[in-house]
Coordinates of C-alpha atoms in Angstrom, one line a residue:
Chain A
M1 CA -25.4 0.2 -15.6
A2 CA -23.2 2.5 -14.6
V3 CA -20.3 4.0 -12.3
R4 CA -21.0 6.8 -9.9
V5 CA -18.3 8.7 -7.9
Q6 CA -19.9 11.1 -5.7
Q7 CA -19.8 12.9 -2.1
E8 CA -23.5 12.9 -1.5
P9 CA -24.8 10.0 0.4
F10 CA -26.9 7.4 -1.5
D11 CA -30.0 5.5 -0.8
Y12 CA -28.9 1.6 -0.6
G13 CA -32.6 0.4 -0.6
A14 CA -33.4 2.8 -3.0
E15 CA -30.5 2.1 -5.4
C16 CA -30.7 -2.0 -5.0
A17 CA -34.4 -1.8 -5.8
A18 CA -33.8 0.1 -9.0
F19 CA -30.6 -1.9 -9.7
A20 CA -32.7 -5.5 -9.6
K21 CA -35.6 -3.8 -11.4
A22 CA -33.4 -2.8 -14.3
A23 CA -31.2 -6.2 -13.9
S24 CA -34.5 -7.9 -14.4
R25 CA -35.2 -6.1 -17.7
A26 CA -32.3 -7.0 -19.0
G27 CA -32.2 -10.5 -18.7
A28 CA -31.3 -11.2 -15.1
G29 CA -32.7 -13.9 -12.8
A30 CA -29.9 -13.3 -10.0
V31 CA -28.9 -10.0 -8.3
V32 CA -26.2 -9.3 -5.6
T33 CA -25.7 -6.2 -3.6
F34 CA -22.7 -5.2 -1.8
C35 CA -22.2 -2.3 0.6
G36 CA -19.3 -1.2 3.0
V37 CA -20.0 1.0 5.5
V38 CA -17.9 3.3 7.9
R39 CA -17.2 1.3 11.2
D40 CA -16.0 2.6 14.5
L41 CA -12.6 2.0 15.8
P42 CA -11.7 -1.2 17.7
G43 CA -11.7 0.9 21.0
G44 CA -14.4 3.3 20.1
G45 CA -14.1 7.0 19.5
M46 CA -14.6 7.5 15.6
Q47 CA -15.5 11.0 14.8
R48 CA -15.5 10.5 10.9
M49 CA -13.7 9.1 7.9
E50 CA -12.5 11.3 5.1
I51 CA -12.0 9.5 1.8
E52 CA -9.9 11.2 -0.7
H53 CA -9.6 10.1 -4.5
Y54 CA -8.1 11.2 -7.8
P55 CA -10.9 12.6 -10.1
G56 CA -10.4 11.4 -13.6
M57 CA -8.7 8.2 -12.7
T58 CA -11.3 6.8 -10.5
E59 CA -13.5 6.8 -13.0
R60 CA -11.4 5.2 -15.3
A61 CA -10.4 2.7 -12.9
L62 CA -13.7 1.9 -11.9
G63 CA -14.8 1.5 -15.5
D64 CA -11.9 -0.7 -16.3
I65 CA -12.7 -2.9 -13.5
E66 CA -16.4 -3.3 -14.8
A67 CA -15.3 -4.0 -18.2
Q68 CA -13.1 -6.8 -16.7
A69 CA -16.0 -8.0 -14.7
R70 CA -18.1 -8.3 -17.7
A71 CA -15.6 -10.0 -19.7
R72 CA -15.3 -12.7 -17.5
W73 CA -19.0 -13.2 -16.6
A74 CA -22.3 -13.3 -18.0
L75 CA -23.4 -10.1 -16.5
D76 CA -26.8 -8.4 -17.5
A77 CA -26.1 -5.5 -15.1
V78 CA -23.3 -4.1 -13.2
A79 CA -23.5 -0.8 -10.7
I80 CA -20.7 0.5 -8.7
I81 CA -21.2 3.8 -6.3
H82 CA -18.2 5.2 -4.5
R83 CA -18.2 8.0 -2.3
H84 CA -15.5 10.6 -1.0
G85 CA -15.2 13.4 1.2
P86 CA -16.2 13.3 5.0
M87 CA -18.6 10.7 6.5
A88 CA -19.9 9.8 10.2
P89 CA -19.5 6.1 11.5
G90 CA -22.6 4.0 9.9
E91 CA -22.6 6.1 6.5
M92 CA -22.5 3.7 3.4
I93 CA -18.9 4.4 1.7
M94 CA -20.1 2.5 -1.4
M95 CA -21.9 -0.5 -2.9
V96 CA -21.7 -2.8 -6.0
A97 CA -24.5 -5.0 -7.8
T98 CA -24.1 -7.4 -10.0
G99 CA -27.3 -9.0 -11.8
S100 CA -27.1 -12.4 -14.0
A101 CA -28.8 -15.4 -15.2
H102 CA -27.7 -17.4 -12.1
R103 CA -26.5 -16.5 -8.9
A104 CA -22.8 -18.2 -9.3
D105 CA -21.7 -15.4 -11.9
A106 CA -23.6 -12.7 -9.7
F107 CA -21.5 -13.4 -6.4
A108 CA -18.4 -14.1 -8.2
A109 CA -18.5 -11.0 -10.5
A110 CA -19.5 -9.1 -7.2
E111 CA -16.4 -10.2 -4.8
F112 CA -14.0 -9.7 -7.6
L113 CA -15.1 -6.0 -8.3
M114 CA -14.5 -5.7 -4.5
D115 CA -11.3 -7.1 -4.3
Y116 CA -10.3 -4.9 -7.4
L117 CA -12.2 -1.6 -5.8
K118 CA -10.0 -2.1 -2.7
S119 CA -6.4 -2.1 -4.0
R120 CA -6.8 -0.8 -7.7
A121 CA -9.2 2.3 -7.6
P122 CA -7.3 5.6 -6.1
F123 CA -9.3 5.8 -3.3
W124 CA -7.4 6.8 -0.1
K125 CA -9.3 6.3 3.5
K126 CA -8.4 8.7 6.6
E127 CA -10.1 7.7 9.9
I128 CA -10.5 10.6 12.5
G129 CA -10.6 9.9 16.0
A130 CA -10.3 11.1 19.3
Q131 CA -6.8 10.4 19.2
G132 CA -6.0 11.9 16.1
A133 CA -6.1 11.1 12.5
E134 CA -4.7 8.4 10.7
W135 CA -4.4 7.3 6.8
V136 CA -6.0 3.8 6.6
A137 CA -2.9 1.5 5.8
A138 CA -3.6 -0.9 2.7
K139 CA -3.5 -4.5 4.2
E140 CA -1.3 -7.3 2.5
D141 CA -4.4 -9.6 2.1
D142 CA -6.0 -7.3 -0.1
E143 CA -3.3 -7.5 -2.7
R144 CA -3.1 -11.0 -2.2
A145 CA -6.7 -11.6 -2.7
L146 CA -6.1 -10.4 -6.2
D147 CA -4.4 -13.6 -6.7
R148 CA -7.4 -15.5 -6.9
W149 CA -8.6 -13.8 -10.1
Chain B
M1 CA 9.9 19.0 -20.4
T2 CA 7.5 20.1 -18.3
L3 CA 5.1 17.7 -16.2
K4 CA 1.9 18.1 -14.1
V5 CA 2.8 16.0 -11.0
L6 CA -0.1 15.2 -8.5
Y7 CA 0.7 13.6 -4.7
F8 CA -2.2 12.2 -2.8
A9 CA -3.1 11.2 0.9
W10 CA -0.2 11.2 3.0
L11 CA 2.0 11.8 0.4
R12 CA 0.4 15.1 -0.4
E13 CA 0.4 16.2 3.4
R14 CA 4.3 15.7 3.6
I15 CA 5.0 17.5 0.8
G16 CA 2.3 20.2 1.0
V17 CA 0.9 20.6 -2.1
P18 CA -1.7 18.6 -3.8
R19 CA -0.3 19.1 -7.7
E20 CA 2.9 21.3 -9.2
E21 CA 4.5 21.7 -12.4
V22 CA 7.8 20.2 -12.9
D23 CA 10.8 20.6 -15.5
T24 CA 12.4 17.6 -15.5
A25 CA 15.0 16.1 -17.6
A26 CA 14.6 12.5 -16.3
A27 CA 13.6 9.7 -18.5
T28 CA 12.0 7.7 -16.3
V29 CA 9.7 7.9 -13.3
G30 CA 13.0 6.8 -11.1
G31 CA 14.8 9.6 -12.2
L32 CA 12.2 12.1 -11.6
I33 CA 11.9 10.6 -8.0
E34 CA 15.6 11.5 -7.8
E35 CA 15.4 14.8 -8.8
L36 CA 12.5 15.4 -6.5
R37 CA 14.4 13.9 -3.8
A38 CA 17.4 16.4 -4.4
R39 CA 15.2 19.6 -4.1
E40 CA 14.4 19.8 -0.6
E41 CA 14.2 17.4 2.8
R42 CA 10.3 17.1 2.5
Y43 CA 10.4 15.1 -0.8
A44 CA 13.6 13.0 0.4
L45 CA 11.6 12.4 3.5
A46 CA 8.4 11.6 1.3
F47 CA 10.1 9.5 -1.2
S48 CA 12.4 7.5 1.3
D49 CA 10.7 4.3 0.8
L50 CA 9.5 3.8 -2.8
K51 CA 7.9 0.3 -1.5
A52 CA 5.1 2.3 0.3
L53 CA 4.4 4.3 -2.8
R54 CA 2.9 3.7 -6.0
V55 CA 2.9 6.2 -9.3
A56 CA 0.1 6.7 -12.2
L57 CA 1.1 8.1 -15.9
D58 CA -1.7 9.8 -17.1
Q59 CA -4.1 7.9 -14.8
E60 CA -2.9 4.3 -15.4
L61 CA -0.9 2.6 -12.9
A62 CA 3.0 2.1 -14.1
D63 CA 6.4 1.2 -12.6
F64 CA 9.0 3.1 -11.2
D65 CA 11.0 2.6 -14.3
A66 CA 8.4 3.3 -16.7
P67 CA 9.8 5.9 -19.3
L68 CA 8.1 9.2 -19.1
D69 CA 8.2 9.9 -22.9
G70 CA 5.1 11.4 -24.0
V71 CA 3.6 11.5 -20.6
R72 CA 1.5 14.7 -19.3
E73 CA 0.9 13.6 -15.9
V74 CA 2.3 12.0 -12.8
A75 CA 0.6 10.9 -9.8
F76 CA 2.5 9.7 -6.7
F77 CA 0.3 8.1 -3.9
P78 CA 0.4 5.2 -1.1
P79 CA -1.4 1.9 -1.8
M80 CA -4.8 2.4 -2.2
T81 CA -7.5 1.6 0.3
G82 CA -10.8 2.0 -1.5
G83 CA -14.0 -0.5 -1.1

């Protein structure tokens, strides 16, 4: 399948259904999908999230992450969609989907894709709340999560 | 040589421009950072803690001691927060 980087929202349900169909045609019997959603700030008051990215490197990094997943697991289909620009709480930020003959590979590859997306794809999140704007800090846990692969 | 230098996220905000052409004689990323730091206070502040920064050379992640030989585009940014 494909890597898509876009500003506009996507229809998660429609994307999942289309992916499942395409994965099935490619021989998959198991499909795993994940989506990330803009959440409110701990105390509330989140107005919007803004995601900056590095056009060019983003597509390369996502393509590379997809290729690594395909090399490690028996995948019949992979999709990554990641948005940039402003989005409101509750809006979907990104999704990954994996299709494989059996579920173990599909689950593992989806987790791998997410771990790598978090800290190896050039996106930066900024949270704009009632108290002002702040860049989201990378978590050490996210970096450590890569060690298990 | 002339490099295209890009800044993202808070680094871009601190330096005040998203990209610029930089004439440099630096042999490595570290050398380039030294030159930038010496330019103006805003660069010195932005590059004060390298642990908080990452670098990409021609759109591939690299180390601060990587050579600039043949490189056209250098990007500096904080740790990524995708997903």
